[in-house]
Amino acid sequence: MNKKLISLVLALILTLSFGAAFAANSPSVSPSTSPTVNVSATVSSTNATLPAEFLATIPQPSEASEAEIAFANEVLAKIKAFVSENGLPVVEYFGFDVRAAISEKIPADMAVEDLALREFCALPLNAMAAAYDPAYGDITIQMSFAVGFDAGDVVVPVLGIGDSATGEITWIALDAVVNAEGLVEITFTEDVFAQIEESDITVLAILA
């Protein structure tokens, strides 16, 4: 086998290996595989009784509009292109400040570069943000995903708040834990709700 052929074979192997590794962690935005929210498990950090009117605004990803799903697909395509074209960890896509915030939410002995994108979806939080009352404190919602998680897995949700007019996105790393049932409990703070405008499009990335 000549050197040129050997080089081509090695290049093909590397390409297939990278593609397979990325594909294994590539999420889906399809409503058929979108996550679900267990609304009845929603809790307030102040132990406030959450009114039915507020609970009714908690979204299911499957309720996203065509425009919101299209926006999410567009963002997901940009993330995939960034990773494949630059050969960088997905965490680098979100920028230095968000990368630093993400690193603060994982164990000290874990490298932030090892986090992979496991799930991505549109999560229309506009009505929930409008109905939110600061008296509720932090709101923790429980979500299940097509990608399975085990209790104690390290998971970092990153919320994207997209300006529908400019397309610019503000990324915010959120706190989360995986409970004994493998469900991801994600916490939204008052500051997060305050940043969501009526016309914004919100998407959720799950790094793990």
Tab-separated table of C-alpha atoms in Angstrom:
chain	number	residue	atom	x	y	z
A	1	MET	CA	0.000	0.000	0.000
A	2	ASN	CA	1.568	3.302	-1.097
A	3	LYS	CA	1.902	6.347	1.154
A	4	LYS	CA	-0.840	8.307	-0.620
A	5	LEU	CA	-3.372	5.507	-0.141
A	6	ILE	CA	-2.370	5.076	3.507
A	7	SER	CA	-2.894	8.814	4.083
A	8	LEU	CA	-6.342	8.694	2.493
A	9	VAL	CA	-7.355	5.710	4.624
A	10	LEU	CA	-6.153	7.402	7.825
A	11	ALA	CA	-7.993	10.610	6.924
A	12	LEU	CA	-11.195	8.631	6.302
A	13	ILE	CA	-10.862	6.820	9.638
A	14	LEU	CA	-10.389	10.101	11.508
A	15	THR	CA	-13.360	11.681	9.754
A	16	LEU	CA	-15.643	8.743	10.505
A	17	SER	CA	-14.472	8.559	14.117
A	18	PHE	CA	-15.184	12.240	14.747
A	19	GLY	CA	-18.520	12.050	12.967
A	20	ALA	CA	-19.613	9.042	14.989
A	21	ALA	CA	-18.540	10.641	18.255
A	22	PHE	CA	-20.460	13.819	17.510
A	23	ALA	CA	-23.515	11.959	16.225
A	24	ALA	CA	-23.695	9.938	19.417
A	25	ASN	CA	-24.183	13.162	21.354
A	26	SER	CA	-26.299	15.029	18.824
A	27	PRO	CA	-29.748	15.873	20.145
A	28	SER	CA	-33.060	16.103	18.360
A	29	VAL	CA	-35.450	19.036	18.141
A	30	SER	CA	-38.198	16.871	16.670
A	31	PRO	CA	-41.431	17.066	18.688
A	32	SER	CA	-41.605	13.252	18.588
A	33	THR	CA	-38.449	13.007	20.679
A	34	SER	CA	-38.747	16.242	22.630
A	35	PRO	CA	-38.500	16.245	26.426
A	36	THR	CA	-41.513	16.527	28.678
A	37	VAL	CA	-42.128	18.588	31.808
A	38	ASN	CA	-43.710	17.006	34.879
A	39	VAL	CA	-45.737	20.072	35.855
A	40	SER	CA	-47.075	18.537	39.067
A	41	ALA	CA	-43.497	18.246	40.405
A	42	THR	CA	-42.791	21.983	40.083
A	43	VAL	CA	-41.588	23.522	43.345
A	44	SER	CA	-40.816	26.963	44.738
A	45	SER	CA	-37.680	27.695	46.781
A	46	THR	CA	-39.790	29.803	49.158
A	47	ASN	CA	-42.297	26.961	49.602
A	48	ALA	CA	-44.949	29.230	48.149
A	49	THR	CA	-48.129	27.566	46.960
A	50	LEU	CA	-47.967	27.944	43.206
A	51	PRO	CA	-51.390	28.948	41.832
A	52	ALA	CA	-53.027	26.929	39.096
A	53	GLU	CA	-52.842	29.956	36.799
A	54	PHE	CA	-49.053	29.947	37.050
A	55	LEU	CA	-48.697	26.170	36.711
A	56	ALA	CA	-50.806	26.349	33.556
A	57	THR	CA	-48.122	28.511	31.919
A	58	ILE	CA	-45.348	25.935	32.375
A	59	PRO	CA	-44.549	24.857	28.822
A	60	GLN	CA	-44.092	21.529	27.127
A	61	PRO	CA	-41.475	21.595	24.343
A	62	SER	CA	-44.017	19.931	22.061
A	63	GLU	CA	-46.108	23.108	22.353
A	64	ALA	CA	-43.457	25.181	20.574
A	65	SER	CA	-44.651	26.959	17.453
A	66	GLU	CA	-43.277	26.263	13.993
A	67	ALA	CA	-41.280	29.506	14.210
A	68	GLU	CA	-39.802	28.503	17.562
A	69	ILE	CA	-38.853	25.035	16.316
A	70	ALA	CA	-37.330	26.558	13.168
A	71	PHE	CA	-35.303	28.947	15.320
A	72	ALA	CA	-34.116	26.059	17.507
A	73	ASN	CA	-33.127	24.022	14.454
A	74	GLU	CA	-31.181	26.976	13.087
A	75	VAL	CA	-29.287	27.422	16.355
A	76	LEU	CA	-28.595	23.704	16.605
A	77	ALA	CA	-27.193	23.701	13.072
A	78	LYS	CA	-24.853	26.554	14.018
A	79	ILE	CA	-23.641	24.658	17.084
A	80	LYS	CA	-22.946	21.527	15.036
A	81	ALA	CA	-21.130	23.553	12.378
A	82	PHE	CA	-19.009	25.304	15.015
A	83	VAL	CA	-17.928	21.994	16.540
A	84	SER	CA	-17.232	20.225	13.246
A	85	GLU	CA	-15.475	23.124	11.520
A	86	ASN	CA	-13.299	24.158	14.451
A	87	GLY	CA	-12.715	20.834	16.170
A	88	LEU	CA	-13.501	22.437	19.519
A	89	PRO	CA	-15.556	21.206	22.500
A	90	VAL	CA	-19.189	22.279	22.309
A	91	VAL	CA	-18.816	24.382	25.467
A	92	GLU	CA	-16.639	26.825	23.524
A	93	TYR	CA	-19.620	27.795	21.352
A	94	PHE	CA	-21.292	29.644	24.201
A	95	GLY	CA	-18.465	32.117	24.781
A	96	PHE	CA	-15.918	32.709	27.538
A	97	ASP	CA	-18.255	34.031	30.242
A	98	VAL	CA	-20.833	31.266	29.821
A	99	ARG	CA	-18.048	28.669	29.651
A	100	ALA	CA	-16.799	29.963	33.004
A	101	ALA	CA	-20.313	29.800	34.471
A	102	ILE	CA	-20.723	26.242	33.225
A	103	SER	CA	-17.391	25.201	34.753
A	104	GLU	CA	-18.603	26.433	38.144
A	105	LYS	CA	-21.522	23.988	37.989
A	106	ILE	CA	-19.472	20.807	37.559
A	107	PRO	CA	-17.185	18.949	40.006
A	108	ALA	CA	-13.651	20.262	40.346
A	109	ASP	CA	-12.207	16.991	39.047
A	110	MET	CA	-14.236	17.168	35.836
A	111	ALA	CA	-13.058	19.013	32.725
A	112	VAL	CA	-15.620	21.352	31.191
A	113	GLU	CA	-14.308	20.334	27.762
A	114	ASP	CA	-15.646	16.817	28.367
A	115	LEU	CA	-19.258	17.993	28.394
A	116	ALA	CA	-21.221	16.952	25.322
A	117	LEU	CA	-24.464	18.295	23.896
A	118	ARG	CA	-26.988	15.605	24.814
A	119	GLU	CA	-30.321	17.313	24.100
A	120	PHE	CA	-31.589	20.509	22.517
A	121	CYS	CA	-35.110	21.836	22.147
A	122	ALA	CA	-37.313	24.876	21.948
A	123	LEU	CA	-38.827	25.641	25.365
A	124	PRO	CA	-41.347	28.520	25.129
A	125	LEU	CA	-41.043	30.207	28.529
A	126	ASN	CA	-42.653	33.561	27.659
A	127	ALA	CA	-46.003	33.004	29.363
A	128	MET	CA	-44.353	31.470	32.408
A	129	ALA	CA	-42.003	34.454	32.747
A	130	ALA	CA	-44.926	36.878	32.439
A	131	ALA	CA	-46.888	35.052	35.151
A	132	TYR	CA	-43.932	34.659	37.497
A	133	ASP	CA	-44.060	36.419	40.874
A	134	PRO	CA	-40.793	37.135	42.765
A	135	ALA	CA	-42.525	35.784	45.865
A	136	TYR	CA	-42.101	32.329	44.333
A	137	GLY	CA	-38.310	32.564	44.583
A	138	ASP	CA	-36.478	30.031	42.435
A	139	ILE	CA	-38.678	27.678	40.425
A	140	THR	CA	-37.527	24.113	39.846
A	141	ILE	CA	-39.145	22.093	37.098
A	142	GLN	CA	-38.712	18.396	36.437
A	143	MET	CA	-37.973	17.198	32.913
A	144	SER	CA	-37.514	13.855	31.207
A	145	PHE	CA	-35.465	13.449	28.051
A	146	ALA	CA	-35.156	10.938	25.238
A	147	VAL	CA	-31.507	10.657	26.239
A	148	GLY	CA	-31.457	8.720	29.495
A	149	PHE	CA	-29.723	9.976	32.633
A	150	ASP	CA	-28.833	8.203	35.871
A	151	ALA	CA	-29.112	9.619	39.369
A	152	GLY	CA	-26.100	11.758	40.153
A	153	ASP	CA	-25.080	12.361	36.535
A	154	VAL	CA	-23.518	15.776	35.966
A	155	VAL	CA	-25.923	17.815	33.844
A	156	VAL	CA	-25.706	21.514	32.983
A	157	PRO	CA	-28.695	23.053	31.192
A	158	VAL	CA	-27.925	26.199	29.199
A	159	LEU	CA	-30.895	28.420	28.418
A	160	GLY	CA	-30.789	30.499	25.270
A	161	ILE	CA	-32.915	33.649	25.153
A	162	GLY	CA	-33.167	34.702	21.525
A	163	ASP	CA	-34.175	38.128	20.314
A	164	SER	CA	-36.701	37.360	17.576
A	165	ALA	CA	-35.832	40.598	15.753
A	166	THR	CA	-32.034	40.377	15.727
A	167	GLY	CA	-31.473	36.659	16.258
A	168	GLU	CA	-28.958	37.432	18.996
A	169	ILE	CA	-28.968	34.941	21.865
A	170	THR	CA	-28.156	35.399	25.539
A	171	TRP	CA	-26.972	32.114	27.050
A	172	ILE	CA	-27.439	31.378	30.761
A	173	ALA	CA	-26.082	28.315	32.584
A	174	LEU	CA	-28.654	26.889	34.986
A	175	ASP	CA	-28.422	24.683	38.067
A	176	ALA	CA	-29.698	21.135	37.745
A	177	VAL	CA	-29.569	17.710	39.384
A	178	VAL	CA	-30.600	14.264	38.198
A	179	ASN	CA	-32.917	12.649	40.740
A	180	ALA	CA	-33.298	8.998	41.705
A	181	GLU	CA	-35.732	8.420	38.813
A	182	GLY	CA	-33.292	9.820	36.260
A	183	LEU	CA	-35.349	12.992	35.795
A	184	VAL	CA	-33.546	16.306	35.447
A	185	GLU	CA	-34.580	18.973	37.951
A	186	ILE	CA	-33.764	22.393	36.498
A	187	THR	CA	-33.858	25.618	38.509
A	188	PHE	CA	-34.917	28.982	37.062
A	189	THR	CA	-34.160	32.075	39.147
A	190	GLU	CA	-35.927	35.419	39.335
A	191	ASP	CA	-33.091	36.933	37.282
A	192	VAL	CA	-33.629	34.410	34.509
A	193	PHE	CA	-37.359	35.113	34.280
A	194	ALA	CA	-36.672	38.872	34.273
A	195	GLN	CA	-34.580	38.536	31.113
A	196	ILE	CA	-37.297	36.834	29.063
A	197	GLU	CA	-39.368	39.266	26.994
A	198	GLU	CA	-42.738	38.496	25.424
A	199	SER	CA	-41.305	38.352	21.908
A	200	ASP	CA	-38.198	36.316	22.772
A	201	ILE	CA	-37.664	32.725	21.648
A	202	THR	CA	-36.188	30.466	24.301
A	203	VAL	CA	-34.247	27.260	23.669
A	204	LEU	CA	-32.667	24.771	26.040
A	205	ALA	CA	-29.372	22.940	25.597
A	206	ILE	CA	-28.488	20.051	27.892
A	207	LEU	CA	-24.785	19.455	28.427
A	208	ALA	CA	-23.648	16.305	30.206
